[in-house]
Amino acid sequence: MPSILDSVDQRTQLVGENRLELLMFRLQRGSSFALNVFKIQEVQTLPKLTNLPQSHPHIVGVTYARDRTIPVIDLSAAIGMGQLTERENCNIIITEYNRSVQAFLVKSVDRIVNMNWEEIMPPPKGAGRAHYLTAITKYDDQLVEIIDVEKVLQEVSPFNTQVNPEILDSGVISRSTGLEVLAVDDSSVGLAQVRETIKQLGLTLISASDGAMALRMLKQWADEGIDVHRKLTMVITDAEMPEMDGYRLTREIRSDPRLKDLYVILHTSLSGSFNKAMVEKVGCNDFLSKFEPDKLAMAAQQRVREYCDLYSIS
C-alpha cells in the first residue's frame, strides 16, 4: 500500500469534524485491528530484518528506512496473541508516536476506512485482549479492535514520568494546593502520565476517558451554577478518543459561553508539526507531545501563575 499517505492534506480536513481514518489490518486469522492513519508514515512488505541483541522479546529486529534504523515490534505477540511465526508476505506498518518512529509487524494490511468518532466505542471491561485496546468499532458488520499503542510502547520501552527537580518552582507549587485540572484521555497509560506529572505540582486531577464524557461533566457543572473557569485551572486533552475527539471537544467548549474561556492544552502522541497547525484551527491554547513530563510541568506551572494572578490567589 505505497500511497497510504498520498492524501494527507485531504485527511487533515477531518480534524475538528469528529472524523478519522483507520488503517485496518490482521494479526492472526479472524480478528481485524486498526490504527489511526495520522500516525502512519508508511506500509511495506516485510523486509529482511537485522537482529538486535538483548532487545525486548517483542522486538523481532530492526530495519533501515526513511534514513534511520527502526525497531520492528511483533504486534501480535505484544498484545498477547502469540508470535507471528509464518512471516511470508507479512507487512510492517511504520508509525510515529510521541516523536519516536517504530514499525509494527502485522500479518496483512486490509484497507483504509473513513469513520466518525461517534462510531468508535470504548472497549468492554474485562480481561484478555481488551487490556490492549483503546477502542472498538464495527465495519461491514465486523468487529474492529483499535490498539492502545501507547500501552504497547510503554511495555516495550517504559516512558519517563519523573519531572526534573530543577524545573519545579516551589512558589508555584505552594499556590497550586486545591487547584483542579481536568485531564481527558482514553489511554490508561496516557492518563497515568498526566496524573503523575500533575501530582508533582500539587494540583488535583479530575479525569474523563473521552471527550463526550468530559463535555457532559463541564456542562453539568455549568448547569449547576458553578463558575467552571474558576473551578478548573486548565483542561488537558488527548486528540484521539472514542465518541468525541479532543479537537471536537475544544470546539464544543469554545461554542458554549459558559465554557469558552477555559484554558485547553492539546496533549497527544500525534505528529507535532501537524498538531501545531490544528491548534489554531480548533482554538486550543497550547500543544504538547505526550510523555515529555518536563514540558508538561513547565506549561502547567506557567498556567498556574496566570490563573493565580487572574484570581488574586497568593
Short mmCIF file of C-alpha atoms in Angstrom, two decimals:
data_model
loop_
_atom_site.label_atom_id
_atom_site.label_comp_id
_atom_site.label_asym_id
_atom_site.label_seq_id
_atom_site.Cartn_x
_atom_site.Cartn_y
_atom_site.Cartn_z
CA MET A 1 0.00 0.00 0.00
CA PRO A 2 2.61 2.57 -1.14
CA SER A 3 0.21 5.51 -1.46
CA ILE A 4 -1.26 5.30 2.02
CA LEU A 5 -0.35 8.90 2.88
CA ASP A 6 -0.80 10.45 -0.58
CA SER A 7 -3.89 12.38 0.52
CA VAL A 8 -2.73 13.73 3.89
CA ASP A 9 -3.99 17.23 3.07
CA GLN A 10 -7.44 15.84 2.45
CA ARG A 11 -7.33 13.89 5.70
CA THR A 12 -6.48 16.96 7.75
CA GLN A 13 -9.89 18.33 6.77
CA LEU A 14 -11.39 15.65 9.02
CA VAL A 15 -9.89 17.33 12.08
CA GLY A 16 -12.46 19.24 14.09
CA GLU A 17 -15.26 17.37 12.34
CA ASN A 18 -15.06 14.44 14.77
CA ARG A 19 -13.93 12.14 11.97
CA LEU A 20 -10.88 9.95 11.42
CA GLU A 21 -9.42 7.43 9.03
CA LEU A 22 -8.34 3.99 10.15
CA LEU A 23 -5.94 1.55 8.56
CA MET A 24 -7.40 -1.94 9.04
CA PHE A 25 -5.09 -4.96 9.29
CA ARG A 26 -4.89 -8.51 10.64
CA LEU A 27 -2.52 -10.13 13.11
CA GLN A 28 -3.77 -13.69 13.06
CA ARG A 29 -6.70 -15.26 11.25
CA GLY A 30 -10.07 -13.84 12.23
CA SER A 31 -9.92 -10.60 14.19
CA SER A 32 -9.50 -7.25 12.46
CA PHE A 33 -7.48 -4.44 14.04
CA ALA A 34 -6.88 -0.78 13.23
CA LEU A 35 -4.61 2.24 13.75
CA ASN A 36 -5.26 5.91 13.04
CA VAL A 37 -3.81 6.83 9.64
CA PHE A 38 -2.44 10.11 11.03
CA LYS A 39 0.17 8.11 12.98
CA ILE A 40 1.29 6.02 10.00
CA GLN A 41 4.22 7.02 7.83
CA GLU A 42 4.45 4.04 5.51
CA VAL A 43 3.42 0.42 4.91
CA GLN A 44 5.96 -2.04 3.49
CA THR A 45 6.22 -5.71 2.68
CA LEU A 46 8.31 -7.24 5.46
CA PRO A 47 11.96 -6.54 4.59
CA LYS A 48 14.95 -8.52 5.76
CA LEU A 49 15.47 -7.69 9.42
CA THR A 50 18.69 -7.35 11.41
CA ASN A 51 18.73 -8.91 14.86
CA LEU A 52 19.03 -6.55 17.81
CA PRO A 53 20.92 -8.32 20.64
CA GLN A 54 19.50 -8.02 24.18
CA SER A 55 16.37 -6.24 22.95
CA HIS A 56 12.86 -6.70 24.29
CA PRO A 57 11.36 -10.11 23.29
CA HIS A 58 8.65 -8.41 21.20
CA ILE A 59 11.24 -6.63 19.05
CA VAL A 60 11.92 -9.04 16.17
CA GLY A 61 14.68 -6.97 14.60
CA VAL A 62 15.46 -3.62 13.03
CA THR A 63 15.13 -2.29 9.51
CA TYR A 64 16.53 0.76 7.77
CA ALA A 65 14.01 3.16 6.26
CA ARG A 66 13.47 6.90 6.00
CA ASP A 67 17.17 7.47 6.70
CA ARG A 68 17.05 5.83 10.12
CA THR A 69 17.23 2.49 11.88
CA ILE A 70 13.74 1.47 13.00
CA PRO A 71 12.87 -1.24 15.55
CA VAL A 72 10.20 -3.71 14.42
CA ILE A 73 7.72 -4.90 17.07
CA ASP A 74 5.67 -8.07 16.66
CA LEU A 75 2.29 -6.53 17.45
CA SER A 76 0.55 -9.88 17.78
CA ALA A 77 2.97 -11.00 20.48
CA ALA A 78 2.82 -7.59 22.18
CA ILE A 79 -0.93 -7.81 22.79
CA GLY A 80 -0.85 -11.43 23.95
CA MET A 81 -1.95 -13.25 20.78
CA GLY A 82 1.31 -15.11 20.24
CA GLN A 83 4.16 -14.52 17.81
CA LEU A 84 3.67 -14.29 14.06
CA THR A 85 5.69 -17.36 13.11
CA GLU A 86 4.68 -17.52 9.44
CA ARG A 87 6.10 -14.26 8.14
CA GLU A 88 5.91 -14.85 4.40
CA ASN A 89 4.03 -11.93 2.75
CA CYS A 90 3.65 -10.11 6.08
CA ASN A 91 3.75 -6.32 6.32
CA ILE A 92 5.29 -3.74 8.58
CA ILE A 93 3.47 -0.51 9.46
CA ILE A 94 5.93 2.33 10.13
CA THR A 95 4.47 4.76 12.66
CA GLU A 96 5.35 7.85 14.66
CA TYR A 97 4.21 8.14 18.28
CA ASN A 98 5.46 10.78 20.69
CA ARG A 99 8.20 11.88 18.29
CA SER A 100 9.61 8.34 18.04
CA VAL A 101 9.45 6.10 14.98
CA GLN A 102 8.85 2.36 15.15
CA ALA A 103 7.37 -0.35 12.94
CA PHE A 104 4.78 -2.99 13.77
CA LEU A 105 4.87 -6.43 12.20
CA VAL A 106 1.36 -7.49 11.08
CA LYS A 107 0.02 -10.44 9.11
CA SER A 108 -1.65 -8.40 6.37
CA VAL A 109 -2.96 -4.90 5.65
CA ASP A 110 -6.57 -4.63 4.57
CA ARG A 111 -7.92 -1.15 3.76
CA ILE A 112 -8.37 2.44 4.89
CA VAL A 113 -11.83 3.42 6.13
CA ASN A 114 -13.28 6.83 6.93
CA MET A 115 -15.34 6.89 10.14
CA ASN A 116 -16.96 9.20 12.67
CA TRP A 117 -15.60 9.20 16.21
CA GLU A 118 -19.18 8.70 17.40
CA GLU A 119 -18.95 5.21 15.86
CA ILE A 120 -15.86 4.45 17.95
CA MET A 121 -16.71 2.97 21.35
CA PRO A 122 -14.64 2.26 24.47
CA PRO A 123 -13.55 -1.40 24.77
CA PRO A 124 -15.53 -3.71 27.04
CA LYS A 125 -14.33 -4.01 30.61
CA GLY A 126 -12.62 -7.26 31.44
CA ALA A 127 -9.54 -9.36 30.96
CA GLY A 128 -7.89 -10.67 27.83
CA ARG A 129 -7.14 -8.61 24.77
CA ALA A 130 -9.33 -5.68 25.93
CA HIS A 131 -6.36 -4.82 28.14
CA TYR A 132 -4.54 -3.65 24.98
CA LEU A 133 -7.44 -1.90 23.26
CA THR A 134 -8.22 1.79 23.34
CA ALA A 135 -11.49 1.44 21.40
CA ILE A 136 -13.64 -0.82 19.22
CA THR A 137 -15.91 -0.23 16.25
CA LYS A 138 -17.75 -2.12 13.53
CA TYR A 139 -17.19 -2.07 9.79
CA ASP A 140 -19.23 -4.18 7.38
CA ASP A 141 -20.76 -5.90 10.44
CA GLN A 142 -17.29 -6.96 11.54
CA LEU A 143 -15.75 -6.05 14.90
CA VAL A 144 -12.64 -3.89 14.55
CA GLU A 145 -10.30 -3.54 17.55
CA ILE A 146 -8.24 -0.36 17.87
CA ILE A 147 -4.90 -0.98 19.57
CA ASP A 148 -3.71 1.06 22.55
CA VAL A 149 -0.26 1.60 21.06
CA GLU A 150 0.82 3.76 23.98
CA LYS A 151 0.40 0.78 26.29
CA VAL A 152 2.34 -1.48 23.92
CA LEU A 153 5.21 1.01 23.70
CA GLN A 154 5.18 1.55 27.46
CA GLU A 155 5.77 -2.17 28.00
CA VAL A 156 8.49 -2.41 25.35
CA SER A 157 10.26 0.81 26.40
CA PRO A 158 8.82 2.41 29.57
CA PHE A 159 8.14 6.14 29.46
CA ASN A 160 9.64 8.50 32.00
CA THR A 161 7.12 10.32 34.23
CA GLN A 162 9.53 11.98 36.66
CA VAL A 163 9.86 15.76 36.41
CA ASN A 164 13.37 17.19 36.67
CA PRO A 165 13.52 18.77 40.19
CA GLU A 166 15.28 21.82 38.73
CA ILE A 167 12.11 22.63 36.77
CA LEU A 168 9.81 22.58 39.77
CA ASP A 169 9.01 26.05 41.15
CA SER A 170 8.29 25.85 44.88
CA GLY A 171 6.47 29.18 44.75
CA VAL A 172 4.08 27.89 42.09
CA ILE A 173 3.60 24.59 43.89
CA SER A 174 2.62 26.41 47.09
CA ARG A 175 -0.07 28.27 45.11
CA SER A 176 -1.29 25.07 43.43
CA THR A 177 -2.81 23.47 46.52
CA GLY A 178 -6.52 22.88 45.95
CA LEU A 179 -6.42 23.89 42.27
CA GLU A 180 -8.09 21.43 39.90
CA VAL A 181 -7.18 20.19 36.42
CA LEU A 182 -9.41 18.18 34.08
CA ALA A 183 -7.44 15.53 32.14
CA VAL A 184 -9.16 13.77 29.23
CA ASP A 185 -7.60 10.62 27.73
CA ASP A 186 -8.87 7.19 26.69
CA SER A 187 -5.47 5.58 27.24
CA SER A 188 -4.77 4.46 30.81
CA VAL A 189 -1.06 4.95 30.13
CA GLY A 190 -1.54 8.49 28.83
CA LEU A 191 -3.78 9.41 31.75
CA ALA A 192 -1.32 7.94 34.24
CA GLN A 193 1.47 10.10 32.85
CA VAL A 194 -0.58 13.27 33.25
CA ARG A 195 -1.60 12.20 36.76
CA GLU A 196 2.00 11.59 37.86
CA THR A 197 3.18 14.92 36.47
CA ILE A 198 0.29 16.92 37.90
CA LYS A 199 0.75 15.26 41.29
CA GLN A 200 4.33 16.52 41.45
CA LEU A 201 2.98 20.07 41.04
CA GLY A 202 0.49 19.74 43.89
CA LEU A 203 -2.54 20.02 41.60
CA THR A 204 -5.71 17.93 41.96
CA LEU A 205 -6.66 15.82 38.93
CA ILE A 206 -10.18 15.16 37.67
CA SER A 207 -10.28 12.67 34.78
CA ALA A 208 -12.54 11.69 31.90
CA SER A 209 -11.95 8.85 29.43
CA ASP A 210 -13.26 10.61 26.30
CA GLY A 211 -14.36 14.00 25.01
CA ALA A 212 -18.07 13.27 25.30
CA MET A 213 -17.73 12.38 28.98
CA ALA A 214 -15.65 15.50 29.61
CA LEU A 215 -18.16 17.74 27.86
CA ARG A 216 -21.03 16.27 29.89
CA MET A 217 -19.08 16.99 33.10
CA LEU A 218 -18.35 20.56 32.07
CA LYS A 219 -21.94 21.31 31.06
CA GLN A 220 -23.32 19.71 34.22
CA TRP A 221 -21.10 21.94 36.38
CA ALA A 222 -22.26 24.97 34.40
CA ASP A 223 -25.91 23.88 34.72
CA GLU A 224 -25.43 23.68 38.49
CA GLY A 225 -24.31 27.30 38.54
CA ILE A 226 -20.62 26.54 39.07
CA ASP A 227 -18.17 29.04 37.56
CA VAL A 228 -16.23 26.47 35.51
CA HIS A 229 -13.49 28.98 34.63
CA ARG A 230 -12.83 29.44 38.34
CA LYS A 231 -13.18 25.73 39.15
CA LEU A 232 -10.64 24.47 36.59
CA THR A 233 -7.14 25.80 36.16
CA MET A 234 -6.90 24.08 32.78
CA VAL A 235 -8.13 21.22 30.61
CA ILE A 236 -5.51 18.79 29.27
CA THR A 237 -6.98 16.68 26.47
CA ASP A 238 -5.82 13.91 24.19
CA ALA A 239 -6.66 14.20 20.48
CA GLU A 240 -7.84 10.66 19.63
CA MET A 241 -10.69 9.38 21.78
CA PRO A 242 -13.86 7.31 21.31
CA GLU A 243 -17.17 9.12 20.76
CA MET A 244 -15.64 12.62 20.70
CA ASP A 245 -12.05 13.56 19.94
CA GLY A 246 -10.07 16.35 21.55
CA TYR A 247 -10.45 18.69 18.59
CA ARG A 248 -14.24 18.45 18.67
CA LEU A 249 -14.22 18.79 22.47
CA THR A 250 -12.30 22.05 22.13
CA ARG A 251 -14.71 23.36 19.52
CA GLU A 252 -17.66 22.50 21.77
CA ILE A 253 -16.00 24.30 24.69
CA ARG A 254 -15.38 27.41 22.59
CA SER A 255 -19.00 27.44 21.37
CA ASP A 256 -20.50 27.45 24.90
CA PRO A 257 -20.45 30.97 26.51
CA ARG A 258 -20.20 29.35 29.95
CA LEU A 259 -17.03 27.43 28.98
CA LYS A 260 -15.46 29.35 26.13
CA ASP A 261 -12.56 30.88 28.06
CA LEU A 262 -11.27 27.63 29.56
CA TYR A 263 -7.54 27.10 29.05
CA VAL A 264 -7.16 23.99 26.85
CA ILE A 265 -3.91 22.11 26.21
CA LEU A 266 -3.92 19.52 23.42
CA HIS A 267 -1.74 16.66 24.74
CA THR A 268 -1.24 13.96 22.15
CA SER A 269 1.08 11.39 20.61
CA LEU A 270 0.28 12.58 17.08
CA SER A 271 2.80 14.46 14.94
CA GLY A 272 3.88 17.74 16.48
CA SER A 273 4.06 19.71 13.21
CA PHE A 274 0.58 18.55 12.27
CA ASN A 275 -0.96 19.41 15.62
CA LYS A 276 0.55 22.87 15.87
CA ALA A 277 -1.45 23.80 12.77
CA MET A 278 -4.57 22.23 14.24
CA VAL A 279 -4.25 24.23 17.49
CA GLU A 280 -5.17 27.38 15.61
CA LYS A 281 -7.93 25.64 13.65
CA VAL A 282 -9.88 24.43 16.68
CA GLY A 283 -8.82 27.05 19.24
CA CYS A 284 -6.56 25.24 21.72
CA ASN A 285 -4.29 27.41 23.85
CA ASP A 286 -1.27 25.13 23.56
CA PHE A 287 0.00 21.84 22.13
CA LEU A 288 2.28 19.35 23.89
CA SER A 289 3.57 15.94 22.89
CA LYS A 290 2.84 13.15 25.33
CA PHE A 291 5.43 11.57 27.61
CA GLU A 292 7.54 14.68 27.99
CA PRO A 293 6.92 15.38 31.69
CA ASP A 294 9.30 18.34 31.91
CA LYS A 295 7.48 20.22 29.13
CA LEU A 296 4.08 19.39 30.61
CA ALA A 297 5.25 20.57 34.04
CA MET A 298 6.60 23.84 32.63
CA ALA A 299 3.38 24.54 30.71
CA ALA A 300 1.21 23.68 33.71
CA GLN A 301 3.26 25.86 36.06
CA GLN A 302 3.03 28.81 33.68
CA ARG A 303 -0.73 28.37 33.51
CA VAL A 304 -0.94 28.22 37.33
CA ARG A 305 0.93 31.54 37.54
CA GLU A 306 -1.51 33.15 35.10
CA TYR A 307 -4.54 31.63 36.83
CA CYS A 308 -3.43 32.67 40.30
CA ASP A 309 -2.67 36.22 39.15
CA LEU A 310 -6.09 36.40 37.43
CA TYR A 311 -7.97 35.35 40.57
CA SER A 312 -5.56 37.02 43.06
CA ILE A 313 -4.51 33.73 44.65
CA SER A 314 -1.34 34.12 46.71
#
